[in-house]
Structure formats: structure tokens, C-alpha cells
Backbone atoms as SQL, in Angstrom:
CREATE TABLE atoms (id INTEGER PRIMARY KEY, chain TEXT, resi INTEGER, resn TEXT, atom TEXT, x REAL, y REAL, z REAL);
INSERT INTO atoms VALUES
  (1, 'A', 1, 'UNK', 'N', -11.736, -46.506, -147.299),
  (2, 'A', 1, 'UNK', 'CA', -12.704, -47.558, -147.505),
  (3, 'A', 1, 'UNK', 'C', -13.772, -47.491, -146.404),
  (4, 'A', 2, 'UNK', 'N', -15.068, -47.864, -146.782),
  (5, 'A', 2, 'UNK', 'CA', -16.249, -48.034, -145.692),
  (6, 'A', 2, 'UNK', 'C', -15.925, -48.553, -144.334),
  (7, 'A', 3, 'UNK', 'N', -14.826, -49.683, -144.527),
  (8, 'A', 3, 'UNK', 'CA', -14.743, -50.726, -143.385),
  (9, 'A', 3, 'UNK', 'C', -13.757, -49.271, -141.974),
  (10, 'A', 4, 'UNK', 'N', -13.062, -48.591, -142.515),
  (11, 'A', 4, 'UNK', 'CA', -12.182, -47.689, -141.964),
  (12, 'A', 4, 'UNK', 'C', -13.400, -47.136, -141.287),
  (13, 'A', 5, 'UNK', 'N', -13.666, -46.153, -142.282),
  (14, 'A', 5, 'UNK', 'CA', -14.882, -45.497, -141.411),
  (15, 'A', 5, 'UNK', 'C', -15.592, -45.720, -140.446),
  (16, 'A', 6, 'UNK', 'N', -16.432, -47.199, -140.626),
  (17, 'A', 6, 'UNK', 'CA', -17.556, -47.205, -139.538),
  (18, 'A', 6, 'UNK', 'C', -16.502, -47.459, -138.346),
  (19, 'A', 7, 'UNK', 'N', -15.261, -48.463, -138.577),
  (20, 'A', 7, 'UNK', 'CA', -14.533, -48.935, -137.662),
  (21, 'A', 7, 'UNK', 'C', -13.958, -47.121, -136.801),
  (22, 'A', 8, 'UNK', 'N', -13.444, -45.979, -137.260),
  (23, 'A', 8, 'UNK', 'CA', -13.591, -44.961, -136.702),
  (24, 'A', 8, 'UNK', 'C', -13.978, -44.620, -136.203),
  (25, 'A', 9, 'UNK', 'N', -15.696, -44.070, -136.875),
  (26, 'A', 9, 'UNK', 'CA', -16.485, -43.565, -136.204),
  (27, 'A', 9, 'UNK', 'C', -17.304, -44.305, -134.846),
  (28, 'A', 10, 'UNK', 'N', -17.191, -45.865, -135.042),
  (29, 'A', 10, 'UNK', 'CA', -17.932, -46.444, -133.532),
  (30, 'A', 10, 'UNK', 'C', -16.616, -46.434, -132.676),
  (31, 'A', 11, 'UNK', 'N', -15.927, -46.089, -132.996),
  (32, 'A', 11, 'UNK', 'CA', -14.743, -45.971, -132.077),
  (33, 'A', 11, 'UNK', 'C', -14.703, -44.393, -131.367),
  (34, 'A', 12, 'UNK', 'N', -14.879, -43.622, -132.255),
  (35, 'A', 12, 'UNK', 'CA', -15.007, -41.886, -131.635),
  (36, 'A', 12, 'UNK', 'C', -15.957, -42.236, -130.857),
  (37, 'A', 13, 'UNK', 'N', -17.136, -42.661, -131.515),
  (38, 'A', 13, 'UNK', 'CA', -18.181, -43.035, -130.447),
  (39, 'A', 13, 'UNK', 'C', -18.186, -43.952, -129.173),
  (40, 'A', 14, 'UNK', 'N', -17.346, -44.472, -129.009),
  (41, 'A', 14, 'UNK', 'CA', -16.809, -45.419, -127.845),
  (42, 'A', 14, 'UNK', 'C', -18.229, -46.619, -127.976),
  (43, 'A', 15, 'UNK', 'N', -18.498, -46.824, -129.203),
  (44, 'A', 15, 'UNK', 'CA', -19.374, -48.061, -129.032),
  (45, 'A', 15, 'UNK', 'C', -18.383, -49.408, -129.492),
  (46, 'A', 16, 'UNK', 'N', -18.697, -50.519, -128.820),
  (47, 'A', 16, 'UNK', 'CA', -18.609, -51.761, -129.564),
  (48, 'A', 16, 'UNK', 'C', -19.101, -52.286, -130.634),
  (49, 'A', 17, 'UNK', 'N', -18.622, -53.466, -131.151),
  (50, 'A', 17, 'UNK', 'CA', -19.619, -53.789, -132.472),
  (51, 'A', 17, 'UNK', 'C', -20.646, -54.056, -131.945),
  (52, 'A', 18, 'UNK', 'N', -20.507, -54.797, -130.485),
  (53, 'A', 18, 'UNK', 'CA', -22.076, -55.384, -130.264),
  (54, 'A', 18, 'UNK', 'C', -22.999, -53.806, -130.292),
  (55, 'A', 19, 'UNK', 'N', -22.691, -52.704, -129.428),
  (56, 'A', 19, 'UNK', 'CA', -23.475, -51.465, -129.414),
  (57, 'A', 19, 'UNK', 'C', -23.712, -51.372, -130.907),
  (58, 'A', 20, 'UNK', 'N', -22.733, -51.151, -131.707),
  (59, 'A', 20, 'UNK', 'CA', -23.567, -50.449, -132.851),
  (60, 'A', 20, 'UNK', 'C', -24.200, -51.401, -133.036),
  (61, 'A', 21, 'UNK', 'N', -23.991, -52.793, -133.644),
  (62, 'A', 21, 'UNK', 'CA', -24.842, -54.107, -134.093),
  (63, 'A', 21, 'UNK', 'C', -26.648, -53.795, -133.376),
  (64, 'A', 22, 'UNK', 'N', -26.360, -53.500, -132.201),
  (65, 'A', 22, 'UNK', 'CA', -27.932, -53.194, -131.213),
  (66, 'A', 22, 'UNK', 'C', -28.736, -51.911, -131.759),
  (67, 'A', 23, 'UNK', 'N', -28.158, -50.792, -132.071),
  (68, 'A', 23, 'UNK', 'CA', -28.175, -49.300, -132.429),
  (69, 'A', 23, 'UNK', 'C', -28.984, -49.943, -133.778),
  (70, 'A', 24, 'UNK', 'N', -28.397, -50.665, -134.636),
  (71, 'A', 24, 'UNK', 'CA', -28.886, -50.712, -136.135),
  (72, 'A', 24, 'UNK', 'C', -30.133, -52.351, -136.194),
  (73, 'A', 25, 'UNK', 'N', -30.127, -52.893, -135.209),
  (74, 'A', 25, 'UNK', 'CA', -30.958, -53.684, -135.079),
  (75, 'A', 25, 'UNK', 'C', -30.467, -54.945, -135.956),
  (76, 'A', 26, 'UNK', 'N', -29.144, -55.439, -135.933),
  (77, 'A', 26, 'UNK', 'CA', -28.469, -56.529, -136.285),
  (78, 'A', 26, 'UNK', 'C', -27.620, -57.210, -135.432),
  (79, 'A', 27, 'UNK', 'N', -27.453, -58.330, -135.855),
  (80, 'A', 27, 'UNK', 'CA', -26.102, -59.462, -135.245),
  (81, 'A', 27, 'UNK', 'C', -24.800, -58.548, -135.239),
  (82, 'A', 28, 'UNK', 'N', -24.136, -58.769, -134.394),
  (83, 'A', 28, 'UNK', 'CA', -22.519, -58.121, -133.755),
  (84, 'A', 28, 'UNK', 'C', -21.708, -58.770, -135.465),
  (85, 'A', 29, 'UNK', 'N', -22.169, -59.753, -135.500),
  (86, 'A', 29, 'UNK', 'CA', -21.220, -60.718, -136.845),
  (87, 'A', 29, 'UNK', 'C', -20.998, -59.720, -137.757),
  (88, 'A', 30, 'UNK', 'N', -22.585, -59.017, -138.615),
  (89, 'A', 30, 'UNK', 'CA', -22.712, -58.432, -139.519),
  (90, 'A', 30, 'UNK', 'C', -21.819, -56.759, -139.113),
  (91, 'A', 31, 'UNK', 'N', -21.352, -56.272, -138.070),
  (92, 'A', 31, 'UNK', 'CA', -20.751, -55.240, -137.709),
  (93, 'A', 31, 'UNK', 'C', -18.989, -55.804, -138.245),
  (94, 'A', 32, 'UNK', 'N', -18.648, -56.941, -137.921),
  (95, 'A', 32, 'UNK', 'CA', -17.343, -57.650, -137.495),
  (96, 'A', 32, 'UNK', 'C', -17.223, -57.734, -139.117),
  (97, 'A', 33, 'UNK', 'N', -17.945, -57.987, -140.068),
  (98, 'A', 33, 'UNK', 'CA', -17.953, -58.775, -141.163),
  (99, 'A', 33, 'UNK', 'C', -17.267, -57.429, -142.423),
  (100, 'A', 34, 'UNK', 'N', -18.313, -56.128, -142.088),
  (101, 'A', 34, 'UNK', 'CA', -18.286, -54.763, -142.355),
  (102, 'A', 34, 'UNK', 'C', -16.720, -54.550, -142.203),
  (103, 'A', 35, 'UNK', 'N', -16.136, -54.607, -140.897),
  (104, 'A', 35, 'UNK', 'CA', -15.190, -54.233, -140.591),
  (105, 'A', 35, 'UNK', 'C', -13.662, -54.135, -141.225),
  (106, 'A', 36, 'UNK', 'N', -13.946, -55.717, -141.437),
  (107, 'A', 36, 'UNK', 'CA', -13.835, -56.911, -141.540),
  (108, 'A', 36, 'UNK', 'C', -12.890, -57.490, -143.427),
  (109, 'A', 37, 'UNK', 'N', -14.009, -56.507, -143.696),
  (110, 'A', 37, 'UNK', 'CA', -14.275, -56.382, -145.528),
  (111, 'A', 37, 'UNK', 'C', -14.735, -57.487, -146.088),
  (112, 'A', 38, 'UNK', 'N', -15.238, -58.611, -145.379),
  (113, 'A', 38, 'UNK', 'CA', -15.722, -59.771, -145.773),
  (114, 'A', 38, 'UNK', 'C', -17.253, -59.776, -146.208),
  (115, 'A', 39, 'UNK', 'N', -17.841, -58.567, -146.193),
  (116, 'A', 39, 'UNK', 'CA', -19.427, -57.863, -146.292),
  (117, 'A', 39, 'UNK', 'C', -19.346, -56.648, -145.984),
  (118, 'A', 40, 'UNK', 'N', -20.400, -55.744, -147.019),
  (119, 'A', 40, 'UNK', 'CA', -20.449, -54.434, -146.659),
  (120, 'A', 40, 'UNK', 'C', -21.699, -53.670, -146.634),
  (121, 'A', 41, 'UNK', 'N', -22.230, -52.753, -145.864),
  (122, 'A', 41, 'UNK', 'CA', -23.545, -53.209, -145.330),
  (123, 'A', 41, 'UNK', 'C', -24.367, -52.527, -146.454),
  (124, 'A', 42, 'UNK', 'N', -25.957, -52.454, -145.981),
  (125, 'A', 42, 'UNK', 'CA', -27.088, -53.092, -147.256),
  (126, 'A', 42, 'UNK', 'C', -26.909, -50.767, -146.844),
  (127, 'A', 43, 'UNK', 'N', -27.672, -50.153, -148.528),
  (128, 'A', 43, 'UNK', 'CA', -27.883, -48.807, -148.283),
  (129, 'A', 43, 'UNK', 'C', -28.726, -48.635, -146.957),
  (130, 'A', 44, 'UNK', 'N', -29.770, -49.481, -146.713),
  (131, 'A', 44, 'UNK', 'CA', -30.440, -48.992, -145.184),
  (132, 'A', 44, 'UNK', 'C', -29.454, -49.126, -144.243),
  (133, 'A', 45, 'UNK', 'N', -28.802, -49.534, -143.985),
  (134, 'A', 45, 'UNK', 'CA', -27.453, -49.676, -143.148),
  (135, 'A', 45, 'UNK', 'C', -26.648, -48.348, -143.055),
  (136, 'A', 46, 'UNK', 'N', -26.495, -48.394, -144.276),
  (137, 'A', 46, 'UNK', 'CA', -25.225, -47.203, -144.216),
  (138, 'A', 46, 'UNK', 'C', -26.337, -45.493, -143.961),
  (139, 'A', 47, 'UNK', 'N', -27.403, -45.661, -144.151),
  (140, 'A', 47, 'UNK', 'CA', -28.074, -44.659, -144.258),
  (141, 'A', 47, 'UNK', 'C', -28.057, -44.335, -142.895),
  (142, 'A', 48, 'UNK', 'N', -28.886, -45.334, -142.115),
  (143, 'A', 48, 'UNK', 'CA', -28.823, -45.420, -140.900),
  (144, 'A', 48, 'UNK', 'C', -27.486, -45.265, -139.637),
  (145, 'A', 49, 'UNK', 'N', -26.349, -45.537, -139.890),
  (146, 'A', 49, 'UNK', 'CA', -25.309, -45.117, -139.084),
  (147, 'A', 49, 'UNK', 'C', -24.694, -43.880, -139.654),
  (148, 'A', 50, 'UNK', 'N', -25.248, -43.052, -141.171),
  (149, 'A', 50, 'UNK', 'CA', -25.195, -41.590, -141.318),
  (150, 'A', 50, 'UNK', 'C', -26.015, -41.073, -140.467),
  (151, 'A', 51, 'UNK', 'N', -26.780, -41.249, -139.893),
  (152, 'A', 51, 'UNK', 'CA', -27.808, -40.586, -139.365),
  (153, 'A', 51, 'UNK', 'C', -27.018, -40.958, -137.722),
  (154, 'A', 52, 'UNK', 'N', -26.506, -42.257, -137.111),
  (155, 'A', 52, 'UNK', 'CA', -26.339, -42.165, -135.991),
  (156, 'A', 52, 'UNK', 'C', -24.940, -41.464, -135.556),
  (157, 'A', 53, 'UNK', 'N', -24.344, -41.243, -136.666),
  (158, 'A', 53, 'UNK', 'CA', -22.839, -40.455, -136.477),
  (159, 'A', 53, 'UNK', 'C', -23.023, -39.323, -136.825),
  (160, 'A', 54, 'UNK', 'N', -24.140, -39.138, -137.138),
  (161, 'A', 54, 'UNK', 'CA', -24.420, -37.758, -138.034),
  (162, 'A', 54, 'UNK', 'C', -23.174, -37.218, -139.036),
  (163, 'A', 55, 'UNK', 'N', -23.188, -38.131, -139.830),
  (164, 'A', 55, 'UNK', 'CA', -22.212, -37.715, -141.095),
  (165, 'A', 55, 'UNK', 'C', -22.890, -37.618, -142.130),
  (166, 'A', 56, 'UNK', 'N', -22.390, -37.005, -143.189),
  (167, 'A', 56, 'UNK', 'CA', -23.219, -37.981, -144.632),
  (168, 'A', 56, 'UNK', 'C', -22.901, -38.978, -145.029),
  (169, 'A', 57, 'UNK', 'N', -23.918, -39.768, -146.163),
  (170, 'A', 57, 'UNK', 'CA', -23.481, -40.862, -146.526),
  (171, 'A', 57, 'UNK', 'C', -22.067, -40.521, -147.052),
  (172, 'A', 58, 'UNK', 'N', -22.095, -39.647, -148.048),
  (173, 'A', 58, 'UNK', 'CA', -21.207, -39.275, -149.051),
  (174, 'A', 58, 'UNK', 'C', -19.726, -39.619, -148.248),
  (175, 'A', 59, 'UNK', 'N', -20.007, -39.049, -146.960),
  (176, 'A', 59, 'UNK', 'CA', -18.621, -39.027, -145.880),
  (177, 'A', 59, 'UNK', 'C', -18.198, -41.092, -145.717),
  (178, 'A', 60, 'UNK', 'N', -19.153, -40.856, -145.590),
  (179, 'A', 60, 'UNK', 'CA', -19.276, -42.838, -144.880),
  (180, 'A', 60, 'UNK', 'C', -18.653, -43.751, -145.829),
  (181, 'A', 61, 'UNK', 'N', -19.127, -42.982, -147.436),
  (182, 'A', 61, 'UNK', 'CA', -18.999, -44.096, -148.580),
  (183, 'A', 61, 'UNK', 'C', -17.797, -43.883, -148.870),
  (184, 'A', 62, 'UNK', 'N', -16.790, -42.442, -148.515),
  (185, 'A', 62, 'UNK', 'CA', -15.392, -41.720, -148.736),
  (186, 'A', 62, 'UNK', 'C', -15.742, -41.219, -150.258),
  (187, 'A', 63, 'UNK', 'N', -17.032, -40.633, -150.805),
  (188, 'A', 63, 'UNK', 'CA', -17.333, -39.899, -151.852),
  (189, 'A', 63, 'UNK', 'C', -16.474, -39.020, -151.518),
  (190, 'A', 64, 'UNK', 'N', -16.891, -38.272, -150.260),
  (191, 'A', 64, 'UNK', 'CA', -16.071, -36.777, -149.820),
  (192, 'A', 64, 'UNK', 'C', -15.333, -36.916, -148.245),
  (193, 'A', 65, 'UNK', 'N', -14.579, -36.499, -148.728),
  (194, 'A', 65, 'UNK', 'CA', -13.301, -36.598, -147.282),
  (195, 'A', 65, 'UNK', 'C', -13.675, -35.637, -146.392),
  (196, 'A', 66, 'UNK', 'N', -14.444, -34.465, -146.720),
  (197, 'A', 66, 'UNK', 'CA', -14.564, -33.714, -145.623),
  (198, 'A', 66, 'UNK', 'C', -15.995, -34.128, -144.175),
  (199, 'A', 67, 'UNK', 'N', -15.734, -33.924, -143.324),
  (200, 'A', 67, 'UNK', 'CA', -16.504, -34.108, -142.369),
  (201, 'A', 67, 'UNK', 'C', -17.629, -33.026, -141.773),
  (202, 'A', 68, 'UNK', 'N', -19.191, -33.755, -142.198),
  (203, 'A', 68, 'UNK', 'CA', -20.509, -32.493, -141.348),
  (204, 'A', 68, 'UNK', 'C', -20.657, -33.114, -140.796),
  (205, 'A', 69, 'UNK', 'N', -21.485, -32.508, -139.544),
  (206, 'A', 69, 'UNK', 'CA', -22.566, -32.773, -138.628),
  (207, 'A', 69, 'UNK', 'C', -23.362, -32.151, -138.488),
  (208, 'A', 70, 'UNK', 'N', -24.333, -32.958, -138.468),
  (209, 'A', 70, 'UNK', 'CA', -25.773, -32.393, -139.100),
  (210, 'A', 70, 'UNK', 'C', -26.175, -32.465, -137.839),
  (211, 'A', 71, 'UNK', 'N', -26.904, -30.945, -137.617),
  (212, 'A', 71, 'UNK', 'CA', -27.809, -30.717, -135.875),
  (213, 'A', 71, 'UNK', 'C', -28.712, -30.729, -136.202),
  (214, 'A', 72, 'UNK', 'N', -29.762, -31.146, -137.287),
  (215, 'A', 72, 'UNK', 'CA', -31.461, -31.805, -137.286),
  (216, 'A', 72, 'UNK', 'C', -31.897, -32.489, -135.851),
  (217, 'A', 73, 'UNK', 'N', -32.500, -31.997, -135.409),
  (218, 'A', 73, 'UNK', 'CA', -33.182, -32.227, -134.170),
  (219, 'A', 73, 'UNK', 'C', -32.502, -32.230, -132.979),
  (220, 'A', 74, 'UNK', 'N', -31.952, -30.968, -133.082),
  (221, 'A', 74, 'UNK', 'CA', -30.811, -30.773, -131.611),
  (222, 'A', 74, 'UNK', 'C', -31.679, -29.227, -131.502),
  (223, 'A', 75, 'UNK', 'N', -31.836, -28.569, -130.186),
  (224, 'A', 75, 'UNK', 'CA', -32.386, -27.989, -129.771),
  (225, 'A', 75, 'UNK', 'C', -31.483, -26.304, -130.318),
  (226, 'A', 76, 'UNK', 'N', -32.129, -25.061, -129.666),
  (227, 'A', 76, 'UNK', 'CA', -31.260, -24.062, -130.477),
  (228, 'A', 76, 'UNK', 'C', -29.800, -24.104, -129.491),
  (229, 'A', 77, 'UNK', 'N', -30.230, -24.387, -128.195),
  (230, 'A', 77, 'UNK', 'CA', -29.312, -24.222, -127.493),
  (231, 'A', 77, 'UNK', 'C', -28.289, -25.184, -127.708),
  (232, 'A', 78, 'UNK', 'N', -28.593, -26.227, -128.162),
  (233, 'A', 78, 'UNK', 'CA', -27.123, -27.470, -128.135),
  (234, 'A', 78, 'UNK', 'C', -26.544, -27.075, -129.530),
  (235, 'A', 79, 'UNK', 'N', -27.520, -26.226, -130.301),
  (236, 'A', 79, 'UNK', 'CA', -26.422, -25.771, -131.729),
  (237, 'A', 79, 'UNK', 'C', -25.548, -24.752, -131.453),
  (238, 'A', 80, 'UNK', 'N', -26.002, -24.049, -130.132),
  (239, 'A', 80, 'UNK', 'CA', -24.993, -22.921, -129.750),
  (240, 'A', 80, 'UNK', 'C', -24.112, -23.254, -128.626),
  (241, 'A', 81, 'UNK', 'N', -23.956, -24.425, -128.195),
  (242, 'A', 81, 'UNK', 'CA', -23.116, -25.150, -127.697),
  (243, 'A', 81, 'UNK', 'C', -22.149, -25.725, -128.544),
  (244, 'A', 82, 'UNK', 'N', -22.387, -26.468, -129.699),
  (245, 'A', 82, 'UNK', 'CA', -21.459, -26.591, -130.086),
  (246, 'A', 82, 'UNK', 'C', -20.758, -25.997, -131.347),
  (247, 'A', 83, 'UNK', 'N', -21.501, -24.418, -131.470),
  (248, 'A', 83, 'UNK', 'CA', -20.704, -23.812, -132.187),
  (249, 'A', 83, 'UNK', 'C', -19.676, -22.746, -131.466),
  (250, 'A', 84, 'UNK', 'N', -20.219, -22.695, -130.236),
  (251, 'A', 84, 'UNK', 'CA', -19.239, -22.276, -129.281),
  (252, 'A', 84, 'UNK', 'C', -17.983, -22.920, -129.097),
  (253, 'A', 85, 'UNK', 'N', -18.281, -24.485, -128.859),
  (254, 'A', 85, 'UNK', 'CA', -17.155, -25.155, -128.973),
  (255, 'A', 85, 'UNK', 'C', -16.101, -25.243, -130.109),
  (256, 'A', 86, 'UNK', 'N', -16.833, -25.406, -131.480),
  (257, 'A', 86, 'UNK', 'CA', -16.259, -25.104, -133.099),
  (258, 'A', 86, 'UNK', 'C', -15.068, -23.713, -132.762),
  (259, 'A', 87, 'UNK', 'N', -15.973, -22.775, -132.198),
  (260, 'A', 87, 'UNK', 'CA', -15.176, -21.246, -132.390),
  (261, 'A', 87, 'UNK', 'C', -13.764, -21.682, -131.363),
  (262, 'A', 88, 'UNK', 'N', -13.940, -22.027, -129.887),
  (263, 'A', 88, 'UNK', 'CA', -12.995, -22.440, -129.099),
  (264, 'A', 88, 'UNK', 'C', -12.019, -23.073, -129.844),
  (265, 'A', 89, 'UNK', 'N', -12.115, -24.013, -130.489),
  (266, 'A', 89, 'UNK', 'CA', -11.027, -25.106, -131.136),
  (267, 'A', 89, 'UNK', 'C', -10.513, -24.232, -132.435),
  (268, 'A', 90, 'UNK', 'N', -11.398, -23.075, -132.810),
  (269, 'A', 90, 'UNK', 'CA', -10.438, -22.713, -134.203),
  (270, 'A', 90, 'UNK', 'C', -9.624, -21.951, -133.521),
  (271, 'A', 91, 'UNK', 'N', -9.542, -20.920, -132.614),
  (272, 'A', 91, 'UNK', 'CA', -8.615, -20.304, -131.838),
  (273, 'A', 91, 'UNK', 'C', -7.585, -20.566, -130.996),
  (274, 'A', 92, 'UNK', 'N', -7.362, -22.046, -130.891),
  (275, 'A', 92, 'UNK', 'CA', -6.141, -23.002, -130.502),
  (276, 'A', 92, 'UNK', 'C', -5.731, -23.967, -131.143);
């Protein structure tokens, strides 16, 4: 479910609700509410914390279980940083 997810991913991310709530330019409530399952957020919402987790929506909405990250506007060198890292982790 959505509420899993974001609750995950601001957690990998070591943000609070208040951080993400600030990140997306809303009340901490509307993060808590998401969470919560008592509300679930508007498509600019969910678009927008695809973009700050760099997932897809598709991932966010649990269309698809598998996990991208999208390096759109990461430099060449931080894509070869962390495909260096990718290669490290498949070899252990």
C-alpha cells in the first residue's frame, strides 16, 4: 500500500514527517494522515516524492515491486559512483 511506502522510503531517507511535510511544501498532518491511511496524497504529491526518492510513481503506487533510481541530473561522475557501488554489492 502507498501508506508503507512513503512511510519506508522517508525512513531510508532518515527524514521526519515534518522534513518530508517541508520537502513537499505541506502541513506534517497531511504526511501523518498519508501514513496513517486516513488520506492519500493528491497525484502532485505522489509525483513529487517520486522525484524526491527518485523512484517511479509506478514503484510508489506498488503498480511494480521492483525498485529504479533515476540519475537525471546527477553529474557523470556520481553515476559512476554509484554504479561502482551497484557492482560492489552484487559481488557480496
Amino acid at each position: 500500500m502507498i501508506h508503507e511506502r512513503i512511510k519506508m522510503l522517508r525512513e531510508q531517507y532518515n527524514y521526519s514527517q515534518a522534513d518530508l511535510a517541508k520537502k513537499l511544501g505541506i502541513a506534517r498532518t497531511s504526511v501523518l494522515a498519508w501514513e496513517n491511511e486516513t488520506s492519500v496524497p493528491s497525484m502532485k504529491h505522489i509525483i513529487e516524492m517520486s522525484k524526491l526518492f527518485r523512484v517511479t510513481t509506478d514503484y510508489l503506487l506498488e503498480v511494480d515491486t521492483k525498485r529504479t533510481i533515476c540519475l537525471d541530473g546527477l553529474s557523470d561522475e556520481e553515476i559512476n559512483l554509484i554504479c561502482a557501488m551497484l557492482n560492489y554489492f552484487d559481488k557480496h
